[in-house]
Each structure stands twice: as structure tokens, then as C-alpha cells.
Coordinates of C-alpha atoms in Angstrom, one line a residue:
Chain A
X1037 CA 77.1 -14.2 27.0
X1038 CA 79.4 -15.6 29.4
X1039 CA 79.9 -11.9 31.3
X1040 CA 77.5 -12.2 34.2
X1041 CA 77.2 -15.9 33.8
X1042 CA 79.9 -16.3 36.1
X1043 CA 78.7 -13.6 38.7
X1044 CA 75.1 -15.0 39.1
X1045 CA 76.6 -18.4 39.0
X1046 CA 78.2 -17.6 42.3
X1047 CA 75.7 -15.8 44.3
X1048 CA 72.5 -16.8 42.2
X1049 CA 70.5 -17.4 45.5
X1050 CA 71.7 -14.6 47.7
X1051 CA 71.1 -12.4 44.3
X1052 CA 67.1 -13.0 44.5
X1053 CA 67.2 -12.8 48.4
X1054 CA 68.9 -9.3 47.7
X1055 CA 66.7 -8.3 45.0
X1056 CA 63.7 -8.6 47.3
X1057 CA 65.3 -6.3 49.8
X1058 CA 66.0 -4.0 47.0
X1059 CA 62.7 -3.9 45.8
X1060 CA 61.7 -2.6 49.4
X1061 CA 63.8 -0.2 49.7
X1062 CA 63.1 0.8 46.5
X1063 CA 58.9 1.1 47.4
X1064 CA 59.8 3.0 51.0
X1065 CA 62.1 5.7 48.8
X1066 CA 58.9 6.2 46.4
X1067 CA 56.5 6.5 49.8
X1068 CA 59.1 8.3 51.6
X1069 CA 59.2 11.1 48.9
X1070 CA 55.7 11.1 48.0
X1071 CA 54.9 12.2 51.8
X1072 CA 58.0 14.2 52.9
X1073 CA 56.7 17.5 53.9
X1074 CA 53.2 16.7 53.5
X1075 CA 51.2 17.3 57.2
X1076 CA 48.9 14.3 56.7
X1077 CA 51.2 12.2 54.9
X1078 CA 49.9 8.8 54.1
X1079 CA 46.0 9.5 55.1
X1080 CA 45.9 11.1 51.5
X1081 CA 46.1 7.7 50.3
X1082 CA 42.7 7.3 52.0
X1083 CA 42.1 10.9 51.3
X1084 CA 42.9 11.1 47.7
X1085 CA 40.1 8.3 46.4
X1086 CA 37.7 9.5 48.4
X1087 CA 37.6 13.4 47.6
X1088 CA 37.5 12.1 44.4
X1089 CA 34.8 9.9 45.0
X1090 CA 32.4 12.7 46.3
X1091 CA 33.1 15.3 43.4
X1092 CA 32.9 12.4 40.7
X1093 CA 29.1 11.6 42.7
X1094 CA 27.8 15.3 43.3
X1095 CA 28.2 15.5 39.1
X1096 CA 27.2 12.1 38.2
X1097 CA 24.2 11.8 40.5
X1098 CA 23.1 15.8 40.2
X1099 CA 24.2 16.9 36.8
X1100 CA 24.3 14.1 34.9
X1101 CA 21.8 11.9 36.8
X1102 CA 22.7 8.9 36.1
X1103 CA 20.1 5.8 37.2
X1104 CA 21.6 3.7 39.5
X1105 CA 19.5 2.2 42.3
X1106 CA 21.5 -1.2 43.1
X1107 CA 23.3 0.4 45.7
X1108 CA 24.6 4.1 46.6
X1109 CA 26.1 5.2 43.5
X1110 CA 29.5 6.3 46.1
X1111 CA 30.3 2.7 46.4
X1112 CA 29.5 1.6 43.0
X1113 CA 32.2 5.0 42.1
X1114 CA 34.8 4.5 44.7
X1115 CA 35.1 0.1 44.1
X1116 CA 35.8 1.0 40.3
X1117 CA 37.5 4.3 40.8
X1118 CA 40.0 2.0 43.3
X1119 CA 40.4 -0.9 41.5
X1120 CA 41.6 1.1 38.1
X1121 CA 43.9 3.4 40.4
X1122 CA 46.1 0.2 40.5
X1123 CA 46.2 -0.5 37.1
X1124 CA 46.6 3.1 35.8
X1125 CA 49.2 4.3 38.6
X1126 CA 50.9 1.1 38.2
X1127 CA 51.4 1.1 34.6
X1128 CA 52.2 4.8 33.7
X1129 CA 54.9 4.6 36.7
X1130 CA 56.2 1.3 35.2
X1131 CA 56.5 3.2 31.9
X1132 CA 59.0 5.9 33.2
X1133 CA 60.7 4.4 35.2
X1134 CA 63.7 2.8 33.0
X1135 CA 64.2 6.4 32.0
X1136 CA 64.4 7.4 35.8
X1137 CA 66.7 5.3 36.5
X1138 CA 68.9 5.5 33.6
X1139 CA 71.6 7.5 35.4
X1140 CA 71.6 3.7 37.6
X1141 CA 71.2 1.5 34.8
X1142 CA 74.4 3.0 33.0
X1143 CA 76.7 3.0 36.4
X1144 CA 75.6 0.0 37.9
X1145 CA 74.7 -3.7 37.2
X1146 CA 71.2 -4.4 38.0
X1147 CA 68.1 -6.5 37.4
X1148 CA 66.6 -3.7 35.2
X1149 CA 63.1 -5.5 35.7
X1150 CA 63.2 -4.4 39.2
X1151 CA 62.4 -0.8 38.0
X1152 CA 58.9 -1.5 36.4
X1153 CA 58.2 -4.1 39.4
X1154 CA 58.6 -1.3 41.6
X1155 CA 56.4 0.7 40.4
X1156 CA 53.7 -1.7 40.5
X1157 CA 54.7 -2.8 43.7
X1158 CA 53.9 1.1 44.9
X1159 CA 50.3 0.9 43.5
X1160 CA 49.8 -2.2 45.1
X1161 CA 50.4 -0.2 48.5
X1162 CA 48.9 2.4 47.8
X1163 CA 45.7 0.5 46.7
X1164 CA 46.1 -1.4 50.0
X1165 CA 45.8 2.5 51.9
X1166 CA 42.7 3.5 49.6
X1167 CA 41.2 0.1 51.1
X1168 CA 40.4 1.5 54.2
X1169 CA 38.5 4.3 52.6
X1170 CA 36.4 2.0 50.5
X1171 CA 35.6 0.5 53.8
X1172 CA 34.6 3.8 55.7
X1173 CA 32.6 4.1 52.9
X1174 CA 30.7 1.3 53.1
X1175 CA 30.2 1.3 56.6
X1176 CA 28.7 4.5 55.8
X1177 CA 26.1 3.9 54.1
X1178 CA 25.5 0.8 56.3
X1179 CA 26.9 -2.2 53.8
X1180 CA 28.7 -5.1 54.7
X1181 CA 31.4 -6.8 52.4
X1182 CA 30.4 -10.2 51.3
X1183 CA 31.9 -13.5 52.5
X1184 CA 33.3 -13.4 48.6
X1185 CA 35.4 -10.5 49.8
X1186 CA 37.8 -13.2 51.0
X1187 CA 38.9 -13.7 47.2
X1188 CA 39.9 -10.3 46.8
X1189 CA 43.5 -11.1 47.3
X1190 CA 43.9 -14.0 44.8
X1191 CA 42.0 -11.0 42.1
X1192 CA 44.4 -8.5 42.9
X1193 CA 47.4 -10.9 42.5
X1194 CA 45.5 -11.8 38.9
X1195 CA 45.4 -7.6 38.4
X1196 CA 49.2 -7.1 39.4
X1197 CA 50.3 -10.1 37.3
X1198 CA 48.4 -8.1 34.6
X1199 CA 49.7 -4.6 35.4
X1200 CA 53.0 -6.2 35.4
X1201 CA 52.3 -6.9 31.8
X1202 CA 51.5 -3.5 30.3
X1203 CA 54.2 -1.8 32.6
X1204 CA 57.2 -4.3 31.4
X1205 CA 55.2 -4.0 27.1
X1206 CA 55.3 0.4 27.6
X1207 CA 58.8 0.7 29.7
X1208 CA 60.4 -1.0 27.3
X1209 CA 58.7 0.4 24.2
X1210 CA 59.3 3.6 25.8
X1211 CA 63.2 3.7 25.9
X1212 CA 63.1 3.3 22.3
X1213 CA 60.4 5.9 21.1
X1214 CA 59.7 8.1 23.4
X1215 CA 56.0 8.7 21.8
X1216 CA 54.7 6.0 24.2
X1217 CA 54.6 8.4 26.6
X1218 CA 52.8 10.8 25.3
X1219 CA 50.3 8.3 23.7
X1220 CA 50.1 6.9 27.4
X1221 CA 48.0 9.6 28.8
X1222 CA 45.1 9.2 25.7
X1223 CA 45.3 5.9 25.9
X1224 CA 44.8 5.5 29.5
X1225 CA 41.8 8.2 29.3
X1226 CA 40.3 6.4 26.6
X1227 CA 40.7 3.2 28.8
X1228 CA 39.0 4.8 31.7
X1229 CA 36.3 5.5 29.9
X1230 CA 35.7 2.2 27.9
X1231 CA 35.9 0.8 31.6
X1232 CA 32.7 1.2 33.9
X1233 CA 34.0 3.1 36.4
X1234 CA 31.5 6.0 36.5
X1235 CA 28.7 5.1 34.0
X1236 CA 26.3 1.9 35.2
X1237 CA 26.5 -1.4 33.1
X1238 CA 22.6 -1.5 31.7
X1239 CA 23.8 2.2 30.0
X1240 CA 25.1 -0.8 27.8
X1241 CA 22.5 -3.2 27.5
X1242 CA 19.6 -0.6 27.3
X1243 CA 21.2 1.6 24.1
X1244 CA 21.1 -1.7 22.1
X1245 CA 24.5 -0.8 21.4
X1246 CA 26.0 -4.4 20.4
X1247 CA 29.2 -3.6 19.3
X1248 CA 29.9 -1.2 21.8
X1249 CA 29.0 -4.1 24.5
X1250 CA 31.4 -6.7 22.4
X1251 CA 34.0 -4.5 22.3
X1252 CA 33.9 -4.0 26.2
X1253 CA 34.2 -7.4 26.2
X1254 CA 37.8 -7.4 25.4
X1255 CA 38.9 -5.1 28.2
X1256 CA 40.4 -6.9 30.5
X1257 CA 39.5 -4.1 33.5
X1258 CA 36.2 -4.1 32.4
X1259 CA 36.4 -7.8 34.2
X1260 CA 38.4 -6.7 36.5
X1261 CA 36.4 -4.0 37.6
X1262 CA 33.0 -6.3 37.8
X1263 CA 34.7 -8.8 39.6
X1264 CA 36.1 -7.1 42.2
X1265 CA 32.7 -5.1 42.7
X1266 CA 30.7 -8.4 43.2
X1267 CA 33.6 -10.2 44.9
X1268 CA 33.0 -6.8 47.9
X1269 CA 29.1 -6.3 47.3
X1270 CA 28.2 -9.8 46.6
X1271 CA 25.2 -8.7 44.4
X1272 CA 25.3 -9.6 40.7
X1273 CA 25.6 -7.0 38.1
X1274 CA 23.0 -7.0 34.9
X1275 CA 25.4 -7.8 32.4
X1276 CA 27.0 -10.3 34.9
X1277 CA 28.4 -13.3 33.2
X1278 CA 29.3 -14.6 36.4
X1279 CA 31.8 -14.0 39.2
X1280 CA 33.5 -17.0 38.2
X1281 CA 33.8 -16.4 34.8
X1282 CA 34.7 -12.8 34.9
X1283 CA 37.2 -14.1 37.4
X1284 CA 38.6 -17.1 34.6
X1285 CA 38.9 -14.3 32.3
X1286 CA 41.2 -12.2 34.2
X1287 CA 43.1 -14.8 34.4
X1288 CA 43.3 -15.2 31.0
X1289 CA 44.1 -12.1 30.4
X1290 CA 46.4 -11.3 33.0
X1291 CA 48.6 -14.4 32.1
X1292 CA 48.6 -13.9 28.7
X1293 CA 49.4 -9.9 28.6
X1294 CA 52.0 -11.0 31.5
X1295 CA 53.7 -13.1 29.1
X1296 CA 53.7 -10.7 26.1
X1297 CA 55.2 -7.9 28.2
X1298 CA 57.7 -10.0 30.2
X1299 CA 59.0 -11.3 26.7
X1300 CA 59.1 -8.2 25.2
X1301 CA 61.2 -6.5 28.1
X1302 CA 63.4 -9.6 28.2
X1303 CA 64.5 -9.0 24.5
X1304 CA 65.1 -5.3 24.5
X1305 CA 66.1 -4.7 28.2
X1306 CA 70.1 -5.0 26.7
X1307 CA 69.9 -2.8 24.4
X1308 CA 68.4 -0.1 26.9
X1309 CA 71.6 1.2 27.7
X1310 CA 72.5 2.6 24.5
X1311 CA 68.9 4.4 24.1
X1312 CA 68.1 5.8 27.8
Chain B
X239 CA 95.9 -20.8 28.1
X240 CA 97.3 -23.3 30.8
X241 CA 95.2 -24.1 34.0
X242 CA 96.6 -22.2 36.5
X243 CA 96.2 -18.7 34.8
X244 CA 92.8 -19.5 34.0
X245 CA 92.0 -19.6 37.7
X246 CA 94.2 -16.4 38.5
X247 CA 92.7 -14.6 36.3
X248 CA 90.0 -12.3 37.5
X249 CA 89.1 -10.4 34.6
X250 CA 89.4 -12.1 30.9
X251 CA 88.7 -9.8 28.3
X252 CA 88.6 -12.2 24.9
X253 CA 88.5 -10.1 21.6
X254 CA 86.2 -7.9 23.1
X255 CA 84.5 -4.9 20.6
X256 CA 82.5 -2.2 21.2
X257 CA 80.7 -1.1 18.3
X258 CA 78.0 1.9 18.5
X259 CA 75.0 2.6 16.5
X260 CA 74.7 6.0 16.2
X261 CA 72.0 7.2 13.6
X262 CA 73.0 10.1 11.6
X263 CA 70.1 11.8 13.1
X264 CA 69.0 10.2 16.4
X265 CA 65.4 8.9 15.5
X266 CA 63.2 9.1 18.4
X267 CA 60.0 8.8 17.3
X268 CA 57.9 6.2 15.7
X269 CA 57.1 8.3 12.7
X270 CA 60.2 9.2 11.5
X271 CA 61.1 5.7 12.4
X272 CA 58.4 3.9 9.9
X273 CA 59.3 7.3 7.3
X274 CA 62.9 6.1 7.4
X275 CA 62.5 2.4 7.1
X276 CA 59.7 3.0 4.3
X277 CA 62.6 5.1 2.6
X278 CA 65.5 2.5 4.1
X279 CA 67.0 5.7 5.1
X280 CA 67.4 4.3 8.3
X281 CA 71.1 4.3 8.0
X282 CA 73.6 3.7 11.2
X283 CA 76.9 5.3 10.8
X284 CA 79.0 3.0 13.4
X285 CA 81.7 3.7 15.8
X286 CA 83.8 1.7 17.3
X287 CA 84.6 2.5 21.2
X288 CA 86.7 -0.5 21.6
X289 CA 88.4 -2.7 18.9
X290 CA 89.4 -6.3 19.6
X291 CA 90.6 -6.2 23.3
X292 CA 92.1 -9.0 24.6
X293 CA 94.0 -9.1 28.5
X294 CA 94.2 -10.3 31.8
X295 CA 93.6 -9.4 35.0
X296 CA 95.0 -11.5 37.4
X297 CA 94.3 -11.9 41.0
X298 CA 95.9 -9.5 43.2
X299 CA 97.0 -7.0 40.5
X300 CA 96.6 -3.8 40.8
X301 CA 95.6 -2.7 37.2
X302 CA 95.9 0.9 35.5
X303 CA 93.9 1.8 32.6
X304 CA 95.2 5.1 30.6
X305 CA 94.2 6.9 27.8
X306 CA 93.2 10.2 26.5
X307 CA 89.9 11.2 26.7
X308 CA 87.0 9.3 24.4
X309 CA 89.4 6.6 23.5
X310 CA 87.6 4.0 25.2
X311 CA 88.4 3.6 29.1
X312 CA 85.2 4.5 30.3
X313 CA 83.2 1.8 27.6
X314 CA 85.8 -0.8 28.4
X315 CA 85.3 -0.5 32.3
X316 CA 81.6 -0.8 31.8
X317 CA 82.0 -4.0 29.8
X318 CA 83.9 -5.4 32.9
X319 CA 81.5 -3.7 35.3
X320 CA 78.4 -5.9 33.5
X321 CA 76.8 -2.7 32.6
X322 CA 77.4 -2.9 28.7
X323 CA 77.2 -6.4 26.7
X324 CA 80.0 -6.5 23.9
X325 CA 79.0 -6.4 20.2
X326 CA 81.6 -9.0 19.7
X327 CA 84.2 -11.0 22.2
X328 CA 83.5 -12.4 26.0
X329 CA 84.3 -11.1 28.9
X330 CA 84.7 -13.2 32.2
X331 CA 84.8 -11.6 35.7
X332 CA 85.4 -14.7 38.5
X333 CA 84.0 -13.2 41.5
X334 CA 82.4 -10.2 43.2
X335 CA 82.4 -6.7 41.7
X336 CA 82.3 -3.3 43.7
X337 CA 82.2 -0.7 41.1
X338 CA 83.3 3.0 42.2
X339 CA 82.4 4.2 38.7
X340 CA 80.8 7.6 39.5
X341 CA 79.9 7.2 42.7
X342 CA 76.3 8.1 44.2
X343 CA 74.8 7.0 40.9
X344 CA 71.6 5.9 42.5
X345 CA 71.6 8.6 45.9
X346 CA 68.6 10.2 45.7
X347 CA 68.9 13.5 46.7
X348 CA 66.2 14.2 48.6
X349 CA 66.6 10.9 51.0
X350 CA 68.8 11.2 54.1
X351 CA 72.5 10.1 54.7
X352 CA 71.2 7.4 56.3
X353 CA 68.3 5.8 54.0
X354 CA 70.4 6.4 50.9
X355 CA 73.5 4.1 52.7
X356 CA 70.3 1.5 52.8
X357 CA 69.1 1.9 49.3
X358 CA 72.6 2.3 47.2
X359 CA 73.9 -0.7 49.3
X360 CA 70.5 -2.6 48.5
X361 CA 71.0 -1.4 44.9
X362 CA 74.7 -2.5 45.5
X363 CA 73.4 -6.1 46.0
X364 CA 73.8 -5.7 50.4
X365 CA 71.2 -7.5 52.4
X366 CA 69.4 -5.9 55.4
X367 CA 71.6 -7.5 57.7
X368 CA 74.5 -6.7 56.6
X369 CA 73.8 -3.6 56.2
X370 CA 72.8 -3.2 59.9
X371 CA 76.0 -4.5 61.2
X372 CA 78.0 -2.7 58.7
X373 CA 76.1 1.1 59.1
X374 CA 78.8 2.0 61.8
X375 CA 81.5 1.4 59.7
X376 CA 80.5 2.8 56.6
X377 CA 79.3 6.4 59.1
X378 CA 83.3 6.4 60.4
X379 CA 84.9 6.0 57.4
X380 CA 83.2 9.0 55.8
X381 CA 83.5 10.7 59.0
X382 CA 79.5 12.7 58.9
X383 CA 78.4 11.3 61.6
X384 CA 76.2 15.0 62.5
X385 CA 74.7 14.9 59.1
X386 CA 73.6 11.6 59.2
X387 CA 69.7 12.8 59.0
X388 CA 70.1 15.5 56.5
X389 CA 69.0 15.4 53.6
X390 CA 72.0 14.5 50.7
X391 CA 70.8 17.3 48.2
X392 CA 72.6 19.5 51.6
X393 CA 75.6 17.9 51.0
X394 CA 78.8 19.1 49.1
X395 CA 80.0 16.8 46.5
X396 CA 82.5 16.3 48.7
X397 CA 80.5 15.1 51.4
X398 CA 78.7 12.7 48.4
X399 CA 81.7 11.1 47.7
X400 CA 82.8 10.1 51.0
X401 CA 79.4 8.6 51.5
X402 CA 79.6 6.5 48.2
X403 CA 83.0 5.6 48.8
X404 CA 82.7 4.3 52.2
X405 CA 79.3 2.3 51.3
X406 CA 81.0 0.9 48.1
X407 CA 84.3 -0.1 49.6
X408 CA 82.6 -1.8 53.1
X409 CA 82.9 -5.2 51.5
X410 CA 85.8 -6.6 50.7
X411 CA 85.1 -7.5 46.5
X412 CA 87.4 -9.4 44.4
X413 CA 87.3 -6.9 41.6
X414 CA 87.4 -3.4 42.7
X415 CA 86.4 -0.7 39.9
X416 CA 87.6 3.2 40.3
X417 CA 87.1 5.5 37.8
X418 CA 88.7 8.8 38.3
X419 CA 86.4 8.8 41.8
X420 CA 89.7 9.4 44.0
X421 CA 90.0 13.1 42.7
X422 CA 87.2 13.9 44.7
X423 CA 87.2 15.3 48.6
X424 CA 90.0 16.9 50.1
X425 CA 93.3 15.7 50.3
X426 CA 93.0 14.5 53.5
X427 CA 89.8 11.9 52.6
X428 CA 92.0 11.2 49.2
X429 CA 94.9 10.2 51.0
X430 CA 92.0 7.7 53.4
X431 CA 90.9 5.8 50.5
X432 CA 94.6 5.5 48.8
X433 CA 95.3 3.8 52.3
X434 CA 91.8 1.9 52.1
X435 CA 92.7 0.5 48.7
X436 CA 96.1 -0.4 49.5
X437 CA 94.2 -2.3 52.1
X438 CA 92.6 -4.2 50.4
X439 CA 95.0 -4.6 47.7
X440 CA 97.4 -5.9 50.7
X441 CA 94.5 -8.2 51.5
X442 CA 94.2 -9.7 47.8
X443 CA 91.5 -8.0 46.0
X444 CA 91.5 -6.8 42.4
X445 CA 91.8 -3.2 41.9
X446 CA 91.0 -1.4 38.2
X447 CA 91.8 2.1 38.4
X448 CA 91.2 4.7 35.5
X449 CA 92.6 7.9 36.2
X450 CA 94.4 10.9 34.0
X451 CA 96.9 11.1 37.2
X452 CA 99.7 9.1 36.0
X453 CA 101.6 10.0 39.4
X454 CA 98.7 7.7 41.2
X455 CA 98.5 5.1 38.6
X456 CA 102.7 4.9 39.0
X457 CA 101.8 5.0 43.0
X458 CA 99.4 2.4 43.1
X459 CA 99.6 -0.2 40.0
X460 CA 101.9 -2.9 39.1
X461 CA 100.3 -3.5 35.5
X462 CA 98.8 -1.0 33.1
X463 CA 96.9 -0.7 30.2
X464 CA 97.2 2.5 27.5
X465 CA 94.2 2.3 25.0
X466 CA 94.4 5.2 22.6
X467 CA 91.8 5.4 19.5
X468 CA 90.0 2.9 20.8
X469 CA 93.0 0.3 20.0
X470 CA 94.6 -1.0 22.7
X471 CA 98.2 0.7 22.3
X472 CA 100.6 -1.0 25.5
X473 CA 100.2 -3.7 27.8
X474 CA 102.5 -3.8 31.1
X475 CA 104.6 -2.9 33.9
X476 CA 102.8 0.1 35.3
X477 CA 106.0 2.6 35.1
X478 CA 106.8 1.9 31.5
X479 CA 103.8 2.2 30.2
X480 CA 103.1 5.3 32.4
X481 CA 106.2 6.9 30.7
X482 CA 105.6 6.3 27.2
X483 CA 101.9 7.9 27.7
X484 CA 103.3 11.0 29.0
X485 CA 105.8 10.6 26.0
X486 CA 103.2 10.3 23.9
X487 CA 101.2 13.1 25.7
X488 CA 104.0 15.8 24.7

């Protein structure tokens, strides 16, 4: 319509300049808040995965006993533990955050996309914090990152294109039925669990459970997940279908849900107003 | 519409109509949603916040908007603020918008003075730059210049609105929105940002003003606009229409 036609039309490139700006202060609020008061502040980024790490390997390598002899189960945890943080934080924050900022959306004219990018945006830093502990960690048990750590960057542009996806598909589906959110949590528990964070990949292979490996297939972390592992380890996994096919595949998918969710914001983002 | 008033205008409002959905009971939730379209229960009773609006806003007028409450003010300033899209009509805006409708809508409470200027003038469409050379400015108009490093859930409303007005007034727009925002403070800050509009009025920006104070609408605006009921019920000089509202008010 021809409202805001005329408004972009005149400051269209100063507008995206702008937005970028926004979109920082936006991510500093969310850090700011998340740290105020807090004596260690940011080191719980570090902090956070890797507390998590050790309780999730005392059970897993003591209790449980899982068979793992690659490498130290910790680093096997922590690079999948890590890697899904991104996605899950990322995602569920994108979900709410249209809501959040409805008081915003009704007052003021803004690029309601912004909202869900945020969010994303904030995962992507925090991920880049928990970083350093995956790296204290593998110093610690005395492993070097491959030279195929150097396409990390270009897989976690592939994982927030993809995050960027789900978060626009639920914050949009979530203004309008508010069940999104609660399905959310299930859905991302049931995710984490279909992914291989925590259990090894020949638990797969060795149960003769075919379906259960085809359906992993169409995960899009589990690819994510084995491709960043071997893109910092540089050893193969058994059910490895290649670095650079896993790799092609999150593309894939990353594109594809990226389109879906982009679309599907696009068409109801008007309509927000009237529901948040 | 001849040339020349198609370039004065600022804000064209062209058959413009608001028309709600609201279910008869608010559905939110996808069961009841796929019970009630399996029964096409889903039924929308409809109401109409604004019906077939149509004026002007030319450059340099100072424009009043009155009405009594829910008759459509509020959803009509929105339309020209870019916040709602029209269910029917077009509205154009030429130019830059500063909207003072409820001010401190994106101050986060538990941010400083200082990093919520940043963020509502980022959210306001300001770059870093020109927010740096303009931080002063905005600090001694609202005249807080102690609490600048306290947090804003510390502040009185008071002290929220002269933040939000001084950060949403430092440019100088051509369409200036304010919604009932200049009841806020004390009288001494109310009289400050009369004198700042008339400013910028003096300096050739657009000013839309919704207030219930027909005193300030008579002080301030040439033109005005009564919508009552959603209809639009006068168009004109600011005085006579001012008068026939509180005719009408009695």
C-alpha cells in the first residue's frame, strides 16, 4: 500500500544503515540485562556450557556408561551441547519476541523482522563466548583443532541462516495461537534428543534400528552437529557421510527452512498488530 | 487535485477505513480454532474504528484532532504513524515522521537514562552518530543531567516523559505526532515543549496533536478535525470546530 512507500522511498538507504545500528543496540540491551548484577557477568557464557558439560559426563560416562573411545567423551558433549545452544536459544528467543515487543510494535513503526533477528543475533554471541570454553577444553585434554576448523564460520553462517528460519516460521505462528509456545518446549526436548548430542552415533548403527537412523536423517542438526564436530576434531565419525556432504546438506536445509520461515513472517507480520 | 496541493500536502488520508475483526470469543488456540472452522462457527463480528476518512494535511499546519473517547483518534493517528495498514483507502505521508504517541514505548526499564536515549533513538531510526553529537542536547532539554546513570525503572513518569520527549523532538521531522503526551510533567516542562513545538512549527514542520484539552488545541492549531463515532463529523478552522465540540460536549 502506498503508506510507507513514500517514507522508505526517501530514506531507503539510511533505513538499512539504521537498522543495523538498531539491531546492536538491540543485542547490547539483551547482554546488558542478562549480566546486570551478576559478579562474573559474561564468564558464565563460558561458565554456563561447561558446568553443564561436566554433570552431563559424570552421568553419561558413570551411570549410564556409555562406549565412546574416539576421543574424551567431554569434547564429543560440549561440541554438540554448543552447537545446539545456538539453535535452541536462538529459536525459542525468536519465538517470543514479537510478543515482547508488542508494546513497540503498536507505538512505533518498525522492521518487525528485526525482533526475531535479534534474538538470533544474541545466540550467535553468546555461542561465540561458549567458544572459548570448548577451547579450554580441548586444550585440556591435550587436542588440537583441525586445519578444517577454519570453515567453522561459513557452517555457523549456514546454522544462523537456518535458525533464522524456525525463529521467523514460530514468532509468527506464535502471535496468532499462542500454543506454539507451549508446544515449543516438547518440541525442542524431543529435538535434542533425536539430535546426537549426548548419546554416540554407532548407538545407531549397532541397534539395527533402520528407521530410526533414516529418520535422523532428516534433522537438519543432526548434520549440523556432525559437521561442526569433524570440521574442530578433524576425525570422521562412523556413520560419516562425509564432511562435505553433511556440509551440502546444511545448506540445503538451511536455505530451504530460511525461505519457508522468511515467507511465512512476510505474509502475517501485518496483521501482527491486531493479535499481539 | 491540482499540482501544487499535492506537493503541500503532508499527510493525504484517501477514503481511509478501519475495520476490526473481533471474534465473538477471542480464539487463541489452535483447537478451538480447527473446532470452529470444522463447525464454520468461526464467525467475526466487525467494527469499524474509522469510516471512509478522507483530508489533508498540508505543510506547515498545525492540525487538531478531537473526539470523544473510542471514536477513533487514537486508530486514525496510527494509520498516519505507519503502525496500522488500512482495511480500505491509502494513506500518504511525504516525509519524515516523529511520533510522540505514548512516549517511552520501547524504554526498557531496567536500562540507564543514558543507554535507553541510544536504543529508543536507534529504534527511532537515529544513527550512532547522530546520536553522539545530539546526546547533549537531548540531556538539557529534559534537564536530568544527575540521573543520567540511573536506572529508568527509578524514574517518575514525569521524569520518563521528559526523556522521551526530548529524544523524540531532537530532530526536526516534517510530520510531528502528539497524542495527549503534553499532559504529562509539570507545568513548567509542559509549558517547554509548547514553546519547542511552536518552534518547530515556526520552523515549518507538521504538527498532529490529539488532545481532550480544547484550550491547547485552540492555543496551538489552525485546522482541526472532530471525528465522533468513528465518522468524521467537522473539518476546519481550529476555533470553530473547537466550539461546536464543546457544544456538542454539553
Amino acid at each position: 500500500m502506498s503508506h510507507s512507500a513514500n517514507l522508505r522511498k526517501n530514506n531507503s538507504g539510511k533505513q538499512n544503515h539504521n537498522s543495523l545500528y538498531l539491531l546492536f543496540n538491540l543485542v547490547s540491551k539483551d547482554f546488558k540485562l542478562r549480566y546486570r548484577r551478576s559478579i562474573l557477568g559474561v564468564v558464565w557464557s563460558m561458565l554456563n556450557p561447561l558446568l553443564m558439560m561436566i554433570v552431563m559426563t559424570l552421568i553419561f560416562t558413570n551411570i549410564f556408561r556409555f562406549q565412546f573411545d574416539m576421543y574424551p567423551f567431554a569434547v564429543y558433549l560440549i561440541l554438540g551441547q554448543t552447537l545446539f545452544a545456538v539453535f535452541q536459544d536462538g529459536a525459542t528467543g525468536a519465538m517470543s519476541s514479537i510478543i515482547e515487543a508488542a508494546p513497540l510494535i503498536k507505538k512505533v513503526h518498525v522492521q518487525k523482522i528485526i525482533f526475531p533477528t535479534e534474538k538470533v543475533v544474541f545466540a550467535v554471541v553468546n555461542f561465540c563466548f561458549s567458544l572459548i570454553a570448548v577451547g579450554a577444553v580441548l586444550a585440556f585434554f591435550g587436542m588440537a583443532p583441525s586445519w578444517k576448523a577454519l570453515f567453522i564460520p561459513f557452517l555457523v553462517i549456514l546454522l544462523i541462516i537456518f535458525t533464522l528460519g524456525v525463529g521467523y516460521l514460530v514468532a509468527a505462528l506464535s502471535v496468532f495461537f499462542r500454543d506454539v509456545m507451549h508446544l515449543w518446549g516438547v518440541l525442542t526436548t524431543v529435538w535434542f534428543y533425536f539430535t546426537p548430542i549426548f548419546w554416540p552415533y554407532d548407538a545407531l548403527a549397532s541397534n539395527g534400528l533402520d528407521w530410526v537412523y533414516l529418520l535422523v536423517q532428516f534433522n537438519p542438526m543432526y548434520h549440523f552437529v556432525s559437521c561442526f564436530r569433524q570440521m574442530v576434531t578433524g576425525i570422521p565419525l562412523p556413520s560419516d557421510l562425509g564432511v562435505v556432504t553433511e556440509f551440502g546438506l546444511c545448506a540445503l536445509f538451511a536455505v530451504v527452512t530460511f525461505g519457508v520461515g522468511l515467507f511465512v513472517f512476510k505474509k502475517l507480520e501485518k496483521k501482527f498488530i491486531l493479535y499481539v | 487535485m491540482s499540482e501544487t496541493s499535492q506537493q503541500n500536502a503532508v499527510v493525504q488520508v484517501d477514503h481511509v477505513s478501519m475495520v476490526f475483526n473481533i471474534a465473538n470469543e477471542k480464539v487463541q488456540s489452535l483447537k478451538e480454532y480447527f473446532i470452529k472452522i470444522a463447525r464454520r462457527e468461526l464467525m467475526f463480528k466487525e467494527f469499524t474504528a474509522v469510516d471512509d476518512a478522507s483530508f489533508t494535511v498540508n505543510r506547515g499546519d498545525v492540525f487538531g484532532l478531537v473526539g470523544t473517547n473510542g471514536s477513533g483518534k487514537s486508530t486514525m493517528l496510527k494509520i498516519i504513524a505507519g503502525v496500522l495498514e488500512p482495511s480500505k483507502g491509502t494513506c500518504t505521508v511525504n516525509g519524515t515522521i516523529s511520533p510522540l504517541i505514548e512516549l517511552g514505548a520501547g524504554f526498557d526499564p531496567e536500562l540507564t537514562a543514558r543507554e535507553n536515549i541510544y536504543l529508543n533513538g536507534a529504534l527511532l531510526g537515529h544513527s550512532k552518530k547522530f546520536l553522539d553529537e545530539h546526546i547533549k542536547d537531548i540531556i538539557d532539554f529534559a534537564e536530568l543531567h544527575d540521573f543520567m546513570e540511573m536506572p529508568l525503572k527509578n524514574y517518575s513518569s514525569g521524569m520518563v516523559a521528559r526523556i522521551a520527549f526530548a529524544i523524540a523532538t531532537v530532530t526536526e521531522p516534517d510530520l510531528l505526532i502528539v497524542d495527549e503526551v503534553l499532559s504529562v510533567g509539570d507545568f513548567l516542562f509542559q509549558q517547554k515543549c509548547e514553546n519547542r513545538i511552536n518552534d518547530m512549527i515556526e520552523r515549518g514542520t507538521t504538527v498532529l496533536i490529539v488532545s481532550h484539552d480544547t484550550s491547547q488545541i485552540e492555543r496551538l492549531c489552525n485546522r482541526a478535525l472532530w471525528i465522533e463515532k468513528s465518522k468524521l463529523k467537522m473539518l476546519g478552522d481550529a476555533k470553530e470546530v473547537c466550539a461546536a465540540y464543546r457544544e456538542y460536549e454539553r
